[in-house]
Short mmCIF file of C-alpha atoms and ligand atoms in Angstrom, two decimals:
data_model
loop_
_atom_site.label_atom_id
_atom_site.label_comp_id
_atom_site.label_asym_id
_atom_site.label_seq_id
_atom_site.Cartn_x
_atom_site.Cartn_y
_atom_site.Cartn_z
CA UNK X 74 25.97 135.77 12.85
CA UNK X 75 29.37 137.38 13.82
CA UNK X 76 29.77 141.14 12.53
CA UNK X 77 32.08 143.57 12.47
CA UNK X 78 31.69 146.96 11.40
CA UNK X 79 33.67 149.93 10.80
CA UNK X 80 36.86 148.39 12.30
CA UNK X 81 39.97 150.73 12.57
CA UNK X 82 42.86 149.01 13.85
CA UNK X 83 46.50 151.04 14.06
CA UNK X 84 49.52 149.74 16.01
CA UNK X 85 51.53 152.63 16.93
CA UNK X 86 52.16 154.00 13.29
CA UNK X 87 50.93 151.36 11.07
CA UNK X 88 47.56 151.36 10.05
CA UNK X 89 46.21 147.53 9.43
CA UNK X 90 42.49 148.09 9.09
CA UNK X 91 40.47 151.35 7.78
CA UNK X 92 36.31 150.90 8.75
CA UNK X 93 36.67 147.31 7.94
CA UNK X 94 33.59 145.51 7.80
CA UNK X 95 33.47 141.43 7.93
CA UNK X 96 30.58 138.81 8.75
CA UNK X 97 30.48 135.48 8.76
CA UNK X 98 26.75 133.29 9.22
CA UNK X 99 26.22 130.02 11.39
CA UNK X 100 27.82 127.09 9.22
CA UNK X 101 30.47 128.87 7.36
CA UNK X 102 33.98 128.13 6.80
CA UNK X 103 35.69 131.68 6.12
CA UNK X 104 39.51 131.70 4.97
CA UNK X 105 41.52 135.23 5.40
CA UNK X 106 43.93 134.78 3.12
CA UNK X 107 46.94 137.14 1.21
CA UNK X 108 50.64 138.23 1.72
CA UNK X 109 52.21 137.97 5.56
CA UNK X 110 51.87 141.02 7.15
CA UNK X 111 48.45 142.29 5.51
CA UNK X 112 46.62 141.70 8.96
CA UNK X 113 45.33 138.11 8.99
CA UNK X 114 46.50 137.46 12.56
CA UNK X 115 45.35 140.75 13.79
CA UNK X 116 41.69 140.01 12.68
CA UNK X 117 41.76 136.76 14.53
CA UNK X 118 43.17 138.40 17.67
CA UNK X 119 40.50 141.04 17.68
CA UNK X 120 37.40 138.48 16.98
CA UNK X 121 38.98 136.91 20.06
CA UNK X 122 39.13 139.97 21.84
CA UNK X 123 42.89 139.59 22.37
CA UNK X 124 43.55 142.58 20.61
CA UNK X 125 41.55 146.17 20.88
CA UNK X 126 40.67 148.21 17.97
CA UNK X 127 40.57 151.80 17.92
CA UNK X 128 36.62 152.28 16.82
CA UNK X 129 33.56 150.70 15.20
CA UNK X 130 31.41 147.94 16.64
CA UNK X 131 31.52 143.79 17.19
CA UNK X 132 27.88 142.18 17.10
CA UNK X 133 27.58 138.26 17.70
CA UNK X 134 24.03 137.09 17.55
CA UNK X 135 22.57 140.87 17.50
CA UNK X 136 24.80 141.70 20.66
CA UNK X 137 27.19 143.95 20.60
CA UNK X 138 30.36 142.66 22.01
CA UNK X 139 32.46 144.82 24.43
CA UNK X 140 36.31 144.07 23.70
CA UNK X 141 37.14 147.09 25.27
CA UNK X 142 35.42 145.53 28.67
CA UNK X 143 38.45 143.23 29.63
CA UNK X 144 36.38 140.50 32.09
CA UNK X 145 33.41 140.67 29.64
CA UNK X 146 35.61 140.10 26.93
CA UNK X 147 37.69 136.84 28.84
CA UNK X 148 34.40 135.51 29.80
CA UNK X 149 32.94 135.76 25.86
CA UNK X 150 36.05 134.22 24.48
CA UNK X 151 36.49 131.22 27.10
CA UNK X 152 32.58 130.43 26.33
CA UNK X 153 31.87 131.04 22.74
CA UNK X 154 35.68 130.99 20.90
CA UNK X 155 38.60 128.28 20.57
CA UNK X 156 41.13 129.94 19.04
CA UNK X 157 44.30 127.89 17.23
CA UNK X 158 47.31 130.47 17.82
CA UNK X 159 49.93 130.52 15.22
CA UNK X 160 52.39 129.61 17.45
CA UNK X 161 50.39 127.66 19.35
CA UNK X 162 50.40 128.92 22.84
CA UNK X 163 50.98 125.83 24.71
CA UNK X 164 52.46 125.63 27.90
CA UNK X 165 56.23 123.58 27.21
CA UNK X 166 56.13 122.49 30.49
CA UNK X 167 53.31 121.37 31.24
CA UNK X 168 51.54 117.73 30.11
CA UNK X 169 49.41 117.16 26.87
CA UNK X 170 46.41 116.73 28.91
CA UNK X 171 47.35 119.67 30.85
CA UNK X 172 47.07 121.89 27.94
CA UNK X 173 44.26 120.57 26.69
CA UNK X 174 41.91 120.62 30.32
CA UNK X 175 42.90 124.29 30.09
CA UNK X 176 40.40 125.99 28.99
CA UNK X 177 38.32 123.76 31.42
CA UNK X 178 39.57 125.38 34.80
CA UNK X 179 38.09 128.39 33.89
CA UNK X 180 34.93 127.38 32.79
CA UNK X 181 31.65 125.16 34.65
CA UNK X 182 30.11 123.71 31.88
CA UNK X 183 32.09 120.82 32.87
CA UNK X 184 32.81 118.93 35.31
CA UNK X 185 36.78 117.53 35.84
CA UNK X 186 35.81 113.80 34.93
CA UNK X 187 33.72 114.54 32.00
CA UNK X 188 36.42 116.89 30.75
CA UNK X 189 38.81 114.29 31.35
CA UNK X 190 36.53 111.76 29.28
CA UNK X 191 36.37 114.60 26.40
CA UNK X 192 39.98 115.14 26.29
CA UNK X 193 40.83 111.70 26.07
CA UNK X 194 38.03 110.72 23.57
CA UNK X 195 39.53 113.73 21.19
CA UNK X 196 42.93 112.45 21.43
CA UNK X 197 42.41 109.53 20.52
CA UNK X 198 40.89 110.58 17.61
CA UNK X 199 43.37 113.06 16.83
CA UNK X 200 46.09 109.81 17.38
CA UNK X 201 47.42 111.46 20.68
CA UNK X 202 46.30 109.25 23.23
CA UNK X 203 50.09 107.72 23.44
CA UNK X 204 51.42 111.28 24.71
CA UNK X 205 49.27 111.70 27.02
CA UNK X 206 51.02 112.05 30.05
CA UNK X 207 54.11 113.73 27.78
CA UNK X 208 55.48 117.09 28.54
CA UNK X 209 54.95 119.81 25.12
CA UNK X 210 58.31 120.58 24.66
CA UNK X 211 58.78 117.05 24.14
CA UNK X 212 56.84 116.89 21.12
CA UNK X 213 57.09 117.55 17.43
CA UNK X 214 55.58 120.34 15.77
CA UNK X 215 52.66 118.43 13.82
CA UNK X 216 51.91 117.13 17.32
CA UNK X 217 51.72 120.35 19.03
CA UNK X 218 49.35 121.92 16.19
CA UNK X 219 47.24 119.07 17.27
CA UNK X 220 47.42 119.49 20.81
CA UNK X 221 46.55 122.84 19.79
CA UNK X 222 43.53 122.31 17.72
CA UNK X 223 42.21 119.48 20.74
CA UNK X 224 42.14 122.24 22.85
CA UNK X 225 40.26 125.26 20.85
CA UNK X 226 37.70 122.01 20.65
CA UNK X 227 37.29 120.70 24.11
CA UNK X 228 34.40 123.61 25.27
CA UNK X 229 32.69 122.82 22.10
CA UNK X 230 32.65 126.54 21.08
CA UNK X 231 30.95 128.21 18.51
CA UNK X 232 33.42 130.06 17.01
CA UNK X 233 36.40 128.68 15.71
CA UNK X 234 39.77 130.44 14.54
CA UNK X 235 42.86 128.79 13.05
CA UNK X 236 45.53 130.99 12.38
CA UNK X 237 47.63 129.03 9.65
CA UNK X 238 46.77 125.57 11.48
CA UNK X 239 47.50 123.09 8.89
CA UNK X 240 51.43 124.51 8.56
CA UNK X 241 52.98 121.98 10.46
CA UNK X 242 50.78 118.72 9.21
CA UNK X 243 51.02 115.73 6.82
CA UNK X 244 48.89 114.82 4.62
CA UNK X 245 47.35 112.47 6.41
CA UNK X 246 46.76 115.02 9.36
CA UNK X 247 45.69 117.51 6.38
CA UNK X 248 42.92 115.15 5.64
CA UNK X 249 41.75 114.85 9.00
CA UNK X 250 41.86 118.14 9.96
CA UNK X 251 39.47 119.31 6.68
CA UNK X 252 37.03 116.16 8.32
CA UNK X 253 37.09 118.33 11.42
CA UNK X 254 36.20 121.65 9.66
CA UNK X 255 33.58 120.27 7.84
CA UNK X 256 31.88 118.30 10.84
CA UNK X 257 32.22 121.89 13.07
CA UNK X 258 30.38 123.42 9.43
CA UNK X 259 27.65 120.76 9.47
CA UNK X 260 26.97 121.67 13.53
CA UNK X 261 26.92 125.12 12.52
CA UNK X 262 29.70 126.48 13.91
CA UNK X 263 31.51 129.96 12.92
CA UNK X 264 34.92 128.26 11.14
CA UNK X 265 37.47 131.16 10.22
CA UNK X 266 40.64 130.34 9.00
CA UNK X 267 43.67 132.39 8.04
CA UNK X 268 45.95 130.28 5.93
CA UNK X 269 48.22 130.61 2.84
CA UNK X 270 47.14 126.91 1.99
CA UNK X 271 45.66 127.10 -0.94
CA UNK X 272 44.71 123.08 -0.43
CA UNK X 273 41.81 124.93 2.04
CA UNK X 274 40.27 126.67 -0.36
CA UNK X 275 38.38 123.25 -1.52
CA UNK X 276 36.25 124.03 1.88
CA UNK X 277 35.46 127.33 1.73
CA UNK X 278 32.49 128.88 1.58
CA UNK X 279 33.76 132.65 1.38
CA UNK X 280 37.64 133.68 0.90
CA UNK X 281 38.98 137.24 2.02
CA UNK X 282 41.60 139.23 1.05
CA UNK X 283 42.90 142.62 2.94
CA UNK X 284 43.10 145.36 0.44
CA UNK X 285 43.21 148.98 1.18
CA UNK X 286 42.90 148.25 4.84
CA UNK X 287 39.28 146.75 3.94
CA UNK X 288 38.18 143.30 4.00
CA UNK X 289 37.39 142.32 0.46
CA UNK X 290 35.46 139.12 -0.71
CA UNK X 291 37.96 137.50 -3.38
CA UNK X 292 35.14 136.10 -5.53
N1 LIG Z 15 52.08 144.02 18.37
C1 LIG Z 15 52.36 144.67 17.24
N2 LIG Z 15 52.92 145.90 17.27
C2 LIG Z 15 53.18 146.58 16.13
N3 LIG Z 15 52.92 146.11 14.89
C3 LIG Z 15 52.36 144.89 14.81
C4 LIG Z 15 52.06 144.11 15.96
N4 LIG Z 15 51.49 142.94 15.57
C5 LIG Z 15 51.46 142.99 14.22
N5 LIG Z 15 51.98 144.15 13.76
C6 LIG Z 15 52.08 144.58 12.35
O1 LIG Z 15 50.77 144.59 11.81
C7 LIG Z 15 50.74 144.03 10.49
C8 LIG Z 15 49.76 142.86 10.46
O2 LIG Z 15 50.32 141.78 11.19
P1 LIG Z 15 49.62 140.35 11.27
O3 LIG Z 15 50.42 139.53 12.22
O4 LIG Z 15 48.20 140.54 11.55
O5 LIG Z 15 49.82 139.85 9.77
P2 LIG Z 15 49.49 138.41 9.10
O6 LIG Z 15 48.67 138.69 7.89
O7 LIG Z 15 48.94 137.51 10.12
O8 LIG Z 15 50.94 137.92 8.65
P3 LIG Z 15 51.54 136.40 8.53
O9 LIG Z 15 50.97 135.84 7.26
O10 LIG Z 15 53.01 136.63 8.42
O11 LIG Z 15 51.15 135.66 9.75
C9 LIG Z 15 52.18 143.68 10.17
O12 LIG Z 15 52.71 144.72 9.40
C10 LIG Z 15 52.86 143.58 11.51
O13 LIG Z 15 54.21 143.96 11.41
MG1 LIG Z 16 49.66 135.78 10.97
#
């Protein structure tokens, strides 16, 4: 279980969140959903501990996790969190399966042949095997959100955020995508979403909304 409790997040003069509380169980797909600008991103960036809040506490399995603690914090998210970025936060220069073994250089759960194996075996699922070798900036934006969502997969982490990751897809790489979710729900994965695509809400188990600076379940 993944909790948050009495979150107060302010940037400078705005206020975002206001003793926000939000959990989310083993085997749930959570969406974060409402108007740009209400704090979807900012909830994602604190879960991953790229962002610090001002107070209140972050438990994930009955431990309380120290954002505030930067090496404590890199070392949670590169083992327990793949994290889709918005804008993707790929390097432009550097080679599909570059950006995709990254995650691995800083981690020794694996090995650089069997992350090599793992990379290629999601590609080629995800219909990227052909760009392998290709530099990012090469590539079209549906292609990059994949790139993107190969690598938040390639540590096999527990926690999953997508921050709006279907945006740039067709349908046909809509469909697949949902396939993904639901596989990373049936291995009981944390799956937490923030998306104005209301074609998501078919897999949802709980839907949020931001209102008064709380996290509200839109039921
Ligand atoms: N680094 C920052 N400094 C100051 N204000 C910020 C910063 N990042 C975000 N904000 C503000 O905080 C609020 C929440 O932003 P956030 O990006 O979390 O919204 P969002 O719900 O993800 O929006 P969108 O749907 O457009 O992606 C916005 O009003 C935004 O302007
Ligand atoms: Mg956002």
């Amino acid at each position: 279980m993944l909790t948050l409790k009495n979150i107060t997040k302010t940037y400078k003069d705005k206020k975002v969140f206001q003793n926000a509380k939000f959990e989310v169980e083993p085997g749930e797909i959570v969406l974060l959903t409402g108007k740009s600008g209400i704090g979807k991103s900012t909830l994602l960036d604190i879960i991953s501990g790229i962002k610090k809040y001002d107070s209140g506490t972050y438990y994930y399995q009955g431990i309380e996790i120290f954002p505030q603690n930067d090496e404590k914090m890199s070392a949670f998210r590169n083992q327990a969190i793949g994290y889709i970025l918005q804008d993707f936060a790929l390097i432009e220069d550097y080679t599909v399966m570059e950006n995709i073994l990254l995650p691995t250089l800083y981690n020794n759960k694996m090995d650089k042949k069997m992350a090599e194996k793992k990379a290629r075996e999601l590609a080629s699922r995800f219909d990227l095997i052909g760009l392998f070798g290709k530099k990012v900036k090469k590539l079209s934006g549906g292609q990059k959100q994949r790139v993107a969502i190969i690598r938040s997969l390639i540590l096999d982490p527990q926690i999953i955020l997508a921050d709006e990751p279907t945006t740039n897809l067709d349908s046909e790489n809509f469909e697949f995508i949902m396939e993904i979710f639901k596989e990373l729900k049936e291995s009981r994965k944390i799956v937490i979403i923030a998306t104005h695509d209301y074609r998501i809400h078919e897999i949802a188990d709980v839907v949020y909304q931001v209102e008064n600076y709380k996290l509200v379940k839109d039921v």
